[in-house]
Coordinates of C-alpha atoms in Angstrom, one line a residue:
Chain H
X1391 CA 70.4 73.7 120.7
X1392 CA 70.4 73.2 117.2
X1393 CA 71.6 74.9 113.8
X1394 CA 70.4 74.9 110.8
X1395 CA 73.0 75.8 107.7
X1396 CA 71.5 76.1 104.3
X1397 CA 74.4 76.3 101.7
X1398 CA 76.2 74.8 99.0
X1399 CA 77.5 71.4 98.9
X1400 CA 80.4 71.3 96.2
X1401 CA 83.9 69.6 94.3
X1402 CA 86.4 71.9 94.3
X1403 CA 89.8 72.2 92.5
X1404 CA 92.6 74.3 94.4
X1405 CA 95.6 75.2 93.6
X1406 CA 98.0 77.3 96.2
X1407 CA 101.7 77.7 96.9
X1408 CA 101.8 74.4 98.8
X1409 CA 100.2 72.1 96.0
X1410 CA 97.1 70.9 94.4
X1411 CA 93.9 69.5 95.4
X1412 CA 91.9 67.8 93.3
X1413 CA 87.5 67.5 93.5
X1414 CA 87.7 67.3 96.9
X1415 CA 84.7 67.8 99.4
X1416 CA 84.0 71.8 99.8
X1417 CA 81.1 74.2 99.9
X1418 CA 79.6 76.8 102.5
X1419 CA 77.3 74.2 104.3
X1420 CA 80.3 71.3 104.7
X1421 CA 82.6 74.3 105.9
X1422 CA 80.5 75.9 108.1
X1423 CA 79.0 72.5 109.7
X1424 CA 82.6 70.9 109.8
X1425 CA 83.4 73.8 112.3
X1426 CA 80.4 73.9 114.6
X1427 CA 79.7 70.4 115.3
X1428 CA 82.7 70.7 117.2
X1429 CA 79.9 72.6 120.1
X1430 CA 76.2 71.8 118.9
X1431 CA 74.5 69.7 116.7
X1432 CA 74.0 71.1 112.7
X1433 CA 71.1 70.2 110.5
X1434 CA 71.7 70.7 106.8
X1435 CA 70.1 71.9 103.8
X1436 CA 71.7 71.5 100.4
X1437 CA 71.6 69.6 97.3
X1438 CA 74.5 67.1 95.4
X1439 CA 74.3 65.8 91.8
X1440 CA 74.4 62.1 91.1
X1441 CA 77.9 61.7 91.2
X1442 CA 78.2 62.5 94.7
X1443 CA 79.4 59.8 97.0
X1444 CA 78.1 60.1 100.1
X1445 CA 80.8 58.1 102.0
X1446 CA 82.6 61.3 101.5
X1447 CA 80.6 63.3 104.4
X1448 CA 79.9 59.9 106.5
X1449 CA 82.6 61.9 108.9
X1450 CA 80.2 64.3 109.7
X1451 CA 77.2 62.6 109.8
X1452 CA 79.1 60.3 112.7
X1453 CA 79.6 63.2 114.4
X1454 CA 76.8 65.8 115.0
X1455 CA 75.4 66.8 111.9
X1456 CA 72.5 65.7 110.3
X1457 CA 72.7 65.2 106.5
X1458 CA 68.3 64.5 105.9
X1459 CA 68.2 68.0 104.1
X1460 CA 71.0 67.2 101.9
X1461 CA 69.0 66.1 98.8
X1462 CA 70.1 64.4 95.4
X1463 CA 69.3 65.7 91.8
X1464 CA 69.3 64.8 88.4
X1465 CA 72.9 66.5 87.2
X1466 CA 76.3 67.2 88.6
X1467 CA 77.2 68.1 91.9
X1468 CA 78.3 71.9 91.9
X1469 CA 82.3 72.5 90.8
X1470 CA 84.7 74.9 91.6
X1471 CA 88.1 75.4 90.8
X1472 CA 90.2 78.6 91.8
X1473 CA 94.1 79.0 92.2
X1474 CA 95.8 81.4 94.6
X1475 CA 98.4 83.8 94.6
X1476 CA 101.3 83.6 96.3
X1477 CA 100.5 86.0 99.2
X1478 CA 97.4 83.9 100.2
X1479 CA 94.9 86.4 99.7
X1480 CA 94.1 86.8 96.8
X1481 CA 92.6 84.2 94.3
X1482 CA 91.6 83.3 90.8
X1483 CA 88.4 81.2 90.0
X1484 CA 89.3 79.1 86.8
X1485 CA 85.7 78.0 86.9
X1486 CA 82.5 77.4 88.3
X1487 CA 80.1 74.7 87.0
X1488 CA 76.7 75.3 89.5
X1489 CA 75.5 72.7 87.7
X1490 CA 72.5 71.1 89.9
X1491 CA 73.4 74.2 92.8
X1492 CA 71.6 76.1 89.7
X1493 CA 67.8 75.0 90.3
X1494 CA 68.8 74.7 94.3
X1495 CA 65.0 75.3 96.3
X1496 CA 66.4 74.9 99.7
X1497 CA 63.4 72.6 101.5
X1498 CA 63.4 72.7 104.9
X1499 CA 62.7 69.1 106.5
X1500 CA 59.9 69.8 109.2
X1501 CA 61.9 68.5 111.9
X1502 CA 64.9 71.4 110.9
X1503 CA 61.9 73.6 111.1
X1504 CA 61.8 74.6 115.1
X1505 CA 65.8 75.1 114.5
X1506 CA 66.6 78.2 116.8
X1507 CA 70.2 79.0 115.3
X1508 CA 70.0 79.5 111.3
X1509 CA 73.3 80.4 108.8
X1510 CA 72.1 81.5 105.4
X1511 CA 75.5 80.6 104.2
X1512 CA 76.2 82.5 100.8
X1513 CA 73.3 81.7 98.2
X1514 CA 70.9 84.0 96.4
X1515 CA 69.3 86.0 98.7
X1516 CA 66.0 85.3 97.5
X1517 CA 66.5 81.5 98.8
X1518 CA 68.0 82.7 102.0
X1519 CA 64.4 85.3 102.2
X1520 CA 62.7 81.7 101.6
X1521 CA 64.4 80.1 104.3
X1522 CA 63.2 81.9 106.7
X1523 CA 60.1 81.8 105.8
X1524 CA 60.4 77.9 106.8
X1525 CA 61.8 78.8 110.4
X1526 CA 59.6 79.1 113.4
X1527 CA 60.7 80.7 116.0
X1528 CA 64.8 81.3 115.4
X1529 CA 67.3 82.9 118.1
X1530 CA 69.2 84.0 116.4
X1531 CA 70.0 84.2 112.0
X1532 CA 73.0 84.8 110.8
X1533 CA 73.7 85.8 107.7
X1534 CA 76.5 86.0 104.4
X1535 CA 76.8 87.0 101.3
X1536 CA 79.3 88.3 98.4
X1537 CA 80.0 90.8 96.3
X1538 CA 77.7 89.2 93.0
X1539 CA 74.7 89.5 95.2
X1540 CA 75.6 92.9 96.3
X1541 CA 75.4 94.2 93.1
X1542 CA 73.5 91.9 91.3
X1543 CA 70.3 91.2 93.8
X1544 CA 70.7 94.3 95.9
X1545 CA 67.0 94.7 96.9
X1546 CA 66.5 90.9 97.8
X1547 CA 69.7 91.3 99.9
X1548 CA 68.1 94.5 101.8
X1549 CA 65.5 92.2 102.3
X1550 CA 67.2 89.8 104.1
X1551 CA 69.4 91.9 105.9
X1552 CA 66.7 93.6 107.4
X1553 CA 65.4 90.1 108.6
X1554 CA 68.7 89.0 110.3
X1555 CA 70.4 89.6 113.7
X1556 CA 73.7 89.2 112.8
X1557 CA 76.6 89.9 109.5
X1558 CA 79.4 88.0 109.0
X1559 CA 81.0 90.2 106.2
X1560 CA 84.4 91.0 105.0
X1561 CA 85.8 94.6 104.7
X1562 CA 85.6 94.8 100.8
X1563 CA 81.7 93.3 101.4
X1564 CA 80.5 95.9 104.0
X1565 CA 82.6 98.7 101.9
X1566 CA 80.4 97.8 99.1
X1567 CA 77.2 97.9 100.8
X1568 CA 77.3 100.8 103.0
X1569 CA 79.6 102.5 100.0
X1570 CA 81.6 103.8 103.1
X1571 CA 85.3 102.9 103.4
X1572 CA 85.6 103.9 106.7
X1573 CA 85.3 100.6 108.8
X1574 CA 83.4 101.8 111.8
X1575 CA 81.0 104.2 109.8
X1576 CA 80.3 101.7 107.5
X1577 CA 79.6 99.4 110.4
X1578 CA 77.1 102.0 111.8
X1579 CA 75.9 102.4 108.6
X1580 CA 74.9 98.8 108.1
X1581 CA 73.6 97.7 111.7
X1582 CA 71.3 100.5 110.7
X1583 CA 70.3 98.0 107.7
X1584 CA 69.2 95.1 109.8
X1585 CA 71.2 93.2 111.7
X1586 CA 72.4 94.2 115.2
X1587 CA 74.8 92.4 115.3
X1588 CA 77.8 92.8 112.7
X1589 CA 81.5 90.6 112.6
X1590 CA 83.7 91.9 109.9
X1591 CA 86.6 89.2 108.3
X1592 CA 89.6 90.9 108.1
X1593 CA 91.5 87.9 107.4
X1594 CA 94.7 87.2 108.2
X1595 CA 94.4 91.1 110.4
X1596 CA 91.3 89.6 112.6
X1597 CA 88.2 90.6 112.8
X1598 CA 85.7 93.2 114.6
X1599 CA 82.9 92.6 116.3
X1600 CA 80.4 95.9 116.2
X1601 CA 77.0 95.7 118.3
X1602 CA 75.2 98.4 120.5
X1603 CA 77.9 97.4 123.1
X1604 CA 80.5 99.4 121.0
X1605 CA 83.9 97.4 118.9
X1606 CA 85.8 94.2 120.0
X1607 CA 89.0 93.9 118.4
X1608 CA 90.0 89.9 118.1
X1609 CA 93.3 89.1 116.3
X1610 CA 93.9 86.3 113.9
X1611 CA 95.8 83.2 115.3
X1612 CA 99.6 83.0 113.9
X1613 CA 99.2 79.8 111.5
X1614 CA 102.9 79.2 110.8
X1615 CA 101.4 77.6 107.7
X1616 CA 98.5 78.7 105.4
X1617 CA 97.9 76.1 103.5
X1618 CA 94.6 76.4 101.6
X1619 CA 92.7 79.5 102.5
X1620 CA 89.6 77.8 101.0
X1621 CA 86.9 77.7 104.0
X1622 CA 88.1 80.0 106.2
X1623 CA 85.0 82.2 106.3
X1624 CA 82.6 79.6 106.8
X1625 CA 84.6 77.6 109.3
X1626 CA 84.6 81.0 111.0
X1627 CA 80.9 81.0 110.8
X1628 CA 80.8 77.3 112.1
X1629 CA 82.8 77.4 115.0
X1630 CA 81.2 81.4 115.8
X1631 CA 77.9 79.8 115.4
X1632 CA 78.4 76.5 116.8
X1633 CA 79.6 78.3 120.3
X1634 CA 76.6 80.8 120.6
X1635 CA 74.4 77.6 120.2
X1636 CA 75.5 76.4 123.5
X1637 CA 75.2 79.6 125.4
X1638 CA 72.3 80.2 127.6
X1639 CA 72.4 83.8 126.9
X1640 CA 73.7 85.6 124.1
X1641 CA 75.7 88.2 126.0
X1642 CA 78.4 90.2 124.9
X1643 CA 80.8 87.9 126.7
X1644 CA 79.3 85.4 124.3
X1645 CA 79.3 87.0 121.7
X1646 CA 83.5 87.7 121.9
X1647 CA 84.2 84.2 122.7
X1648 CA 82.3 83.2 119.8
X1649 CA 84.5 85.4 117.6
X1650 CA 87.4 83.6 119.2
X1651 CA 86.2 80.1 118.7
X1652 CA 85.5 80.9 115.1
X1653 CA 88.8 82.3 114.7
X1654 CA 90.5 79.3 116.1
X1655 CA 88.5 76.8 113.9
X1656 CA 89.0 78.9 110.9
X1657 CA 92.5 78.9 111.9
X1658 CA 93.0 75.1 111.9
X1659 CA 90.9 74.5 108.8
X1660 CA 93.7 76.7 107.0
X1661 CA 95.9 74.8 107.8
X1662 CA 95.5 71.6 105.1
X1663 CA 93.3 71.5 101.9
X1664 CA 89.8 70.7 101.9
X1665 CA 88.6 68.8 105.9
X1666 CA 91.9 67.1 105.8
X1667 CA 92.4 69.8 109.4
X1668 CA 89.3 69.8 110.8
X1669 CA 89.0 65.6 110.7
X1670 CA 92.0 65.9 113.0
X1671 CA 91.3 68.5 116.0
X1672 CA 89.0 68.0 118.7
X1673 CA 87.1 70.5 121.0
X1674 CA 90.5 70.3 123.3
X1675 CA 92.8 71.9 120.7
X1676 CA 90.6 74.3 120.4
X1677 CA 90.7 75.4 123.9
X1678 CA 94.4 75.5 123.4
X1679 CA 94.2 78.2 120.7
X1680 CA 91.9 80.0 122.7
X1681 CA 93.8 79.7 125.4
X1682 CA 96.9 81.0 123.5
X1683 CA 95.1 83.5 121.7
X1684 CA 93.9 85.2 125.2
X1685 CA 97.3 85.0 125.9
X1686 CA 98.4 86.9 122.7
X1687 CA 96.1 89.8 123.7
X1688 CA 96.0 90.7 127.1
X1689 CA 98.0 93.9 128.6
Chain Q
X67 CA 115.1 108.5 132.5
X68 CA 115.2 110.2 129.7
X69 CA 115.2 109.6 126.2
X70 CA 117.6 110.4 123.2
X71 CA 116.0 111.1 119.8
X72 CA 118.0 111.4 116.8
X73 CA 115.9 112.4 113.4
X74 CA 114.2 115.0 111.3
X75 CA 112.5 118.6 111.6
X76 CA 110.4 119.6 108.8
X77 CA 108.0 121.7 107.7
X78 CA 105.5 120.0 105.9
X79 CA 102.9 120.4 103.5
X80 CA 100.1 118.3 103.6
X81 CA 96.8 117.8 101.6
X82 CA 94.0 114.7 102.9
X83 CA 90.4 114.2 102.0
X84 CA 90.3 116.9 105.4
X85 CA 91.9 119.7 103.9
X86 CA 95.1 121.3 104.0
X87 CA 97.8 122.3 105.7
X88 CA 101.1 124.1 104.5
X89 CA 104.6 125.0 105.5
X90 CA 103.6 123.1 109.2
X91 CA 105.5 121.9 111.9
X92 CA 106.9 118.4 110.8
X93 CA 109.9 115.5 111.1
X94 CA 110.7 112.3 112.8
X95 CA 112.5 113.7 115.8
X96 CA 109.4 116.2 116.9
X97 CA 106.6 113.6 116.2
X98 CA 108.5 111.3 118.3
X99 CA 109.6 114.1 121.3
X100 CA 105.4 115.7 121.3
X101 CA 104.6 112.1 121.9
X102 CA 107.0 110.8 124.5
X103 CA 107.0 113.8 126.3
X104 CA 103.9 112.6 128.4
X105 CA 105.9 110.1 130.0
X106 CA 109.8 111.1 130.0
X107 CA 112.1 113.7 129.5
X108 CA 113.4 113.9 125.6
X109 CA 116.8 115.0 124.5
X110 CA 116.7 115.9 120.8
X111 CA 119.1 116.1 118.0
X112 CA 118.1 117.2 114.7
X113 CA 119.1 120.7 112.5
X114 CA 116.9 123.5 111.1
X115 CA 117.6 125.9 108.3
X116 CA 118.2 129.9 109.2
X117 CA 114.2 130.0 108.5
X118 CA 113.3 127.4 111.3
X119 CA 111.0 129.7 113.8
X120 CA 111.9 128.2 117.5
X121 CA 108.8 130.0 118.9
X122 CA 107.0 127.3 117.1
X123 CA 108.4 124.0 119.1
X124 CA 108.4 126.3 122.8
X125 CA 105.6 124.0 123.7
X126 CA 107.7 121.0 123.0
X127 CA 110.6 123.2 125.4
X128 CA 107.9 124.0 127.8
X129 CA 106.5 120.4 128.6
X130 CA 110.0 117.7 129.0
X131 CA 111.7 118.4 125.8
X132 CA 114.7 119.6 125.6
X133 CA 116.2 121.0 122.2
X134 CA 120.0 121.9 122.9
X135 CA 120.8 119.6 120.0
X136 CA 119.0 121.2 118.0
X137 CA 121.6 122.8 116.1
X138 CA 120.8 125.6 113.0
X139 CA 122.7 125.7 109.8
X140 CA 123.0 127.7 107.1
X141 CA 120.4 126.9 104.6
X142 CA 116.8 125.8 104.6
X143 CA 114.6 123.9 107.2
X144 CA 113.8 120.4 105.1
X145 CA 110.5 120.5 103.6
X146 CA 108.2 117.9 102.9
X147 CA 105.3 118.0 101.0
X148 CA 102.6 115.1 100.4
X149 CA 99.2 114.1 99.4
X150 CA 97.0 111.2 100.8
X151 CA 94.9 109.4 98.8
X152 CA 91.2 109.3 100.0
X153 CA 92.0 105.9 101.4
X154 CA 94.3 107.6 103.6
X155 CA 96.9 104.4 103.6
X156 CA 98.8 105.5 100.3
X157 CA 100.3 108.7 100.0
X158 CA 101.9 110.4 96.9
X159 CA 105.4 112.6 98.2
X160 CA 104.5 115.8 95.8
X161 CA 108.6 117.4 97.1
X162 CA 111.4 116.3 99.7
X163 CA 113.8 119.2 100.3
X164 CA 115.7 117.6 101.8
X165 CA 117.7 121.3 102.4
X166 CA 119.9 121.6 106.0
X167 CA 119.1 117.9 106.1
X168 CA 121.4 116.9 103.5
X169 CA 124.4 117.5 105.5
X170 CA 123.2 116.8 108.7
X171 CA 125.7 115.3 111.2
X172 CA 124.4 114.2 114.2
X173 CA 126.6 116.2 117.0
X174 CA 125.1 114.0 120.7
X175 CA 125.8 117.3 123.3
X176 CA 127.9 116.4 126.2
X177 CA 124.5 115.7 128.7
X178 CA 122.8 113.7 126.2
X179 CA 125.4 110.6 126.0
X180 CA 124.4 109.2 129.5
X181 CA 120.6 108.4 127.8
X182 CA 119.7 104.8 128.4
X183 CA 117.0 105.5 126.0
X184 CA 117.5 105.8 122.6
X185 CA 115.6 106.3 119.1
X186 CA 117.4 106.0 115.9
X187 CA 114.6 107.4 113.7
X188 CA 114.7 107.1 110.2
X189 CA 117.6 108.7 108.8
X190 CA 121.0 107.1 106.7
X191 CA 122.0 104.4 108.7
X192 CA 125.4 105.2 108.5
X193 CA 124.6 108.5 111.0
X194 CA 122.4 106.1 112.8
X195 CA 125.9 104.1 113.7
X196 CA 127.8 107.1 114.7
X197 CA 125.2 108.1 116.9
X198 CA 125.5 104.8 118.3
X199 CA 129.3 105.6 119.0
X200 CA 128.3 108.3 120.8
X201 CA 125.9 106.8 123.8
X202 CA 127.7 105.1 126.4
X203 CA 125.4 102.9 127.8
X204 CA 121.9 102.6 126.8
X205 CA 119.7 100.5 128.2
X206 CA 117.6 99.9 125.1
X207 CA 118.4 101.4 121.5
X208 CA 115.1 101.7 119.2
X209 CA 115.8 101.7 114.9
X210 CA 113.2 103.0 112.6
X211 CA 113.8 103.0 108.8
X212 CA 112.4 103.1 105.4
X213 CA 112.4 101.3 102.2
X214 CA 114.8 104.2 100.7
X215 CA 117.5 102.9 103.1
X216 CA 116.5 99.4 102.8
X217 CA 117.3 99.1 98.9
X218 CA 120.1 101.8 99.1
X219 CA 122.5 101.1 102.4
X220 CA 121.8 97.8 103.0
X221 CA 125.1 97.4 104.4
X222 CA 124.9 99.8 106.8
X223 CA 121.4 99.1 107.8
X224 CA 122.3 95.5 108.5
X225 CA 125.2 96.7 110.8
X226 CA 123.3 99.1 113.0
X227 CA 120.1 96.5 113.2
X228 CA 123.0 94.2 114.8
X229 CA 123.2 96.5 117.5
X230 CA 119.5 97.7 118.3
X231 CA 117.6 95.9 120.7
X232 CA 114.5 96.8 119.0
X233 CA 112.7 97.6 115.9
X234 CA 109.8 99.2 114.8
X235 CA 108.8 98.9 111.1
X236 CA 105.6 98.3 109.1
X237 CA 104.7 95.2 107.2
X238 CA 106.0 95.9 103.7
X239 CA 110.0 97.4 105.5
X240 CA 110.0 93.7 107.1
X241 CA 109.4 92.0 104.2
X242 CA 111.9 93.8 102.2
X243 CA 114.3 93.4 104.7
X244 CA 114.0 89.6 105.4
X245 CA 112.5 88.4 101.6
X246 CA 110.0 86.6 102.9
X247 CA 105.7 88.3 103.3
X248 CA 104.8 85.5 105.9
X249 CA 104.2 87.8 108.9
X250 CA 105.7 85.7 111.2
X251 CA 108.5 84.3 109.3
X252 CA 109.5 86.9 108.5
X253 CA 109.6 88.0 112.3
X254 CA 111.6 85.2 113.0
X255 CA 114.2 86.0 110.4
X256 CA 114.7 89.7 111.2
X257 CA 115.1 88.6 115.3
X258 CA 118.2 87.0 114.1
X259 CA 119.4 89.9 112.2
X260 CA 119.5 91.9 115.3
X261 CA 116.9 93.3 117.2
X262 CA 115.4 90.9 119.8
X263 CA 112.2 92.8 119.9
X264 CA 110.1 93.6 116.8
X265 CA 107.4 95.7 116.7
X266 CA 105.1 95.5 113.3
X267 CA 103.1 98.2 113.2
X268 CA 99.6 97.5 110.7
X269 CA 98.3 100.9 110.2
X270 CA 94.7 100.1 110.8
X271 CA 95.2 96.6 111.5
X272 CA 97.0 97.8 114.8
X273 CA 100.3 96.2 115.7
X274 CA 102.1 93.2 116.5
X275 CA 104.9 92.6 118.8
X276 CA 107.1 89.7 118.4
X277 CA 110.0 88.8 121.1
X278 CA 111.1 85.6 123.0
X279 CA 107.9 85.6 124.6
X280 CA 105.9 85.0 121.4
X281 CA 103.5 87.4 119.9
X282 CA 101.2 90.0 121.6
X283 CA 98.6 91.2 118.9
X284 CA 97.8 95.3 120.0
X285 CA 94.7 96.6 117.9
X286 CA 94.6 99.9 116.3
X287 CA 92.3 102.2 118.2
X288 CA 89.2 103.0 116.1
X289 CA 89.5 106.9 115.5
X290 CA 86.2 108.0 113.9
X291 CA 87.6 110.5 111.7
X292 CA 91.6 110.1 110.5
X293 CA 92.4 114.5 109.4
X294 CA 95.9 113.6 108.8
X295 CA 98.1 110.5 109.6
X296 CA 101.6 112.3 109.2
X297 CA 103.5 111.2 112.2
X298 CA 101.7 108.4 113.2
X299 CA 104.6 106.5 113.0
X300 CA 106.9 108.8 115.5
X301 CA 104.3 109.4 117.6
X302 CA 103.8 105.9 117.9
X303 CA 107.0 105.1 118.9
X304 CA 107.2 108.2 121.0
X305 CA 104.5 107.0 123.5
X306 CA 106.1 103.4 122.8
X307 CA 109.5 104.3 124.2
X308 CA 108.5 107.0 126.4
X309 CA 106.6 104.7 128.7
X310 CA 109.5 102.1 128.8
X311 CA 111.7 105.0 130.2
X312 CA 109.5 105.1 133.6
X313 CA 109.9 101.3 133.6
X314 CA 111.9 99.5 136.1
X315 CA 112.2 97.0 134.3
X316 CA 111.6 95.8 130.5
X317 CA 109.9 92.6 130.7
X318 CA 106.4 91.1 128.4
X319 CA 104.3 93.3 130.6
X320 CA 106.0 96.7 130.4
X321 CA 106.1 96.0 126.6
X322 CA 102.9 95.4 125.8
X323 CA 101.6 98.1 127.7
X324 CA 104.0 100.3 125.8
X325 CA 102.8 99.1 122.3
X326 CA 99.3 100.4 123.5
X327 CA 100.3 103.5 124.7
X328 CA 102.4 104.2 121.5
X329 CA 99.2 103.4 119.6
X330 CA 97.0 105.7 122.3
X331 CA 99.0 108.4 121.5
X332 CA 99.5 108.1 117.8
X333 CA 95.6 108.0 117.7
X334 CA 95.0 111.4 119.0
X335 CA 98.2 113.0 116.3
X336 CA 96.0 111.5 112.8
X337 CA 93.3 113.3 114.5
X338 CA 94.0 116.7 113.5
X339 CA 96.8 117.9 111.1
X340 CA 100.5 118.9 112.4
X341 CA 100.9 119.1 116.2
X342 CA 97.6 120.6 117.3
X343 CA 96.3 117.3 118.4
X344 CA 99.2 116.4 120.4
X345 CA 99.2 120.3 122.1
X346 CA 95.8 119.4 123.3
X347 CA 95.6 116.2 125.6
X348 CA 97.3 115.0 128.7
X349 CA 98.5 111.9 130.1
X350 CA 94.5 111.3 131.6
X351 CA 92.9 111.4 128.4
X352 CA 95.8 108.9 127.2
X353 CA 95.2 106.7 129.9
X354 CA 91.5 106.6 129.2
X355 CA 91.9 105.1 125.3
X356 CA 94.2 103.1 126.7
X357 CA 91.5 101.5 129.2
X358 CA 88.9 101.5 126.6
X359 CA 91.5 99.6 124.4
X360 CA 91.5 96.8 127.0
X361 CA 87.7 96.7 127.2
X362 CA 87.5 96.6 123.3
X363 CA 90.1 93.2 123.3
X364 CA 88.9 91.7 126.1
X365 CA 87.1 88.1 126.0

């Protein structure tokens, strides 16, 4: 079955320990479908600027992702440019031009419409209450956001999170909503909120899985490498996403695996700048992680 | 078989966002003896002041501990007193007294030199080599130590780390010790140094344990309410160590089961302040977290 991703399409500038990228492809919606094509087909919703070259995402379009909903406007494609320090996790944005991402009104094309897996990737949570309002009949929505929405569009974001079956959050993120710093309170605390269903990013410690059947524990995978952190949340979402898609049932078995497989994608994308990773692997490496990872975990 | 613990008794003082507790049972050596107790017999060797009451640590006598080397000296007990931050991962150290503990000389009795099992916990490493002198043949030699040792007898450290078979130290004592904050790198590098196993232990994030066999990722258990996490550490390696000394043998399996019984146990000390905690379970109880630990990683 189908996703839809509605999400930013963007240039970004990275600087990390292992060198420099220059505007190269990026964004929440090129991340996230990037990673689950790799298990189910991905419609998306976004908007470039005139200098975008389309050629750039042609790999994706060859292979499971529909770009239709990915429309052009008058102005520059959205920028970013952020630097890293040298433990990886933390980062500096140097800027961020939103440039045509500014006016973004996600349209839905009608044939995205009956789509029955939807990511609100990160955008104003008033667009992300929109785009819903486009879907059907979904499975299953799954939702991000950051802190600037937190604080800055808090009751739109309770909106949405009351219409969504699942979080995919990081620590710092759920902290701030919940204003809990104990990890599984907060989790209670915000499956309360809206969605059942909650996966908290703890980078390179893993993540959680909460749900009504109680905490799953899933490590990160060893990357001897990190190098270019950009992406790893959405990828994560992607490959998460892109598994549950296939499933006839969204079980709790499912819904671990899924953490796995997001994990693992995540895990590759780190592992170059921009898709320079994910154009490589195929759905066979990725059993190998998994693989490994199980191996990593069982007593 | 039983197991030899070299390290501190204390009586601390502690204050968390729980409360308070003052002038109560403490150290490295009775952490790691209430702990490993469930599973083996414990020979310890530590020193008290002329104020130390023994009616305090009969339980410990009562239940597989035995404290012939204890020995009492003229002077104080050491004294420790700390405050957590509401976070309850940083800590500020309000006194050390050190006391007794200054002069301490680690005397192994007669009985205790046939232990196969040994725990070097954190004291000088320069008493953790003569204790070494001491054992004739142990089966497997455990090190713990601190940043204080780290930066001030690095010389030492690095002899007696050449003659452990395995560590256990958190995240920031391994990258002090090798240079170098990629987790696994820096694994790699302190293997060589000595210690065949490692064991990184994550506080919350759980623990990692890195041999020939690659890397087995152990979670934390998720304790809903953290009173006081003095001792986590011994305890920790208490039920670690304590459940390799009913092992035949020492292979992937046996240690991997050890690193979650060393976190089973160390989840039940943070949940109360001092020793009542540990006073109050049994090896059942332990052996239920432990099975809910493997339907919590499960996929």
């Amino acid at each position: 079955m189908s996703i839809l991703v509605v999400g930013s399409v963007a240039y970004d500038s990275v600087e990390t320990p292992s060198g420099k990228a220059t505007d190269v492809l990026g964004g929440s919606a090129l991340y996230f479908s990037a990673a689950a094509r790799y298990f189910a087909p991905v419609n998306v919703v976004g908007v470039v600027g005139k200098d975008f070259e389309f050629s750039k995402i042609e790999f994706l379009k060859q292979d499971n992702v529909d770009l239709e909903g990915v429309v052009m406007d008058e102005g520059e494609t959205f920028r970013w440019g952020g630097k890293y320090h040298s433990n990886l996790d933390d980062r500096d944005t140097l800027y961020t031009y939103l440039n045509v991402f500014e006016s973004f009104k996600p349209v839905i094309p009608k044939n995205y419409r009956s789509s029955e897996f939807v990511f609100l990737a990160n955008i104003d949570p008033e667009l992300q209450l929109d785009v819903l309002e486009s879907i059907q009949a979904p499975k299953l929505v799954v939702l991000d956001t950051m802190n600037f929405w937190i604080s800055g569009k808090r009751k739109q974001l309770d909106a949405v999170l009351k219409k969504v079956d699942m979080a995919i959050l990081n620590e710092e993120e759920i902290y701030q909503l919940t204003g809990n710093s104990n990890l599984f309170d907060a989790a209670t605390i915000l499956r309360k909120m809206g969605p059942r269903i909650l996966v908290i990013k703890r980078g390179k410690y893993g993540s959680v899985l909460a749900s009504e059947n109680g905490y799953f524990f899933g490590p990160a995978y060893p990357v001897t490498k990190v190098v270019d952190p950009t992406g790893a949340g959405d990828s994560f979402a992607g490959g998460l996403l892109g598994y549950l898609a296939g499933c006839s049932d969204l079980n709790e078995t499912d819904l671990r695996k899924a953490v796995i497989y997001g994990t693992v994608v995540a895990s590759f994308n780190v592992e170059d700048f921009s898709f320079n990773r994910l154009k490589q692997i195929n759905r066979d490496r990725i059993e190998t992680r998994l693989e490994e990872l199980r191996r990593m975990t069982a007593f």
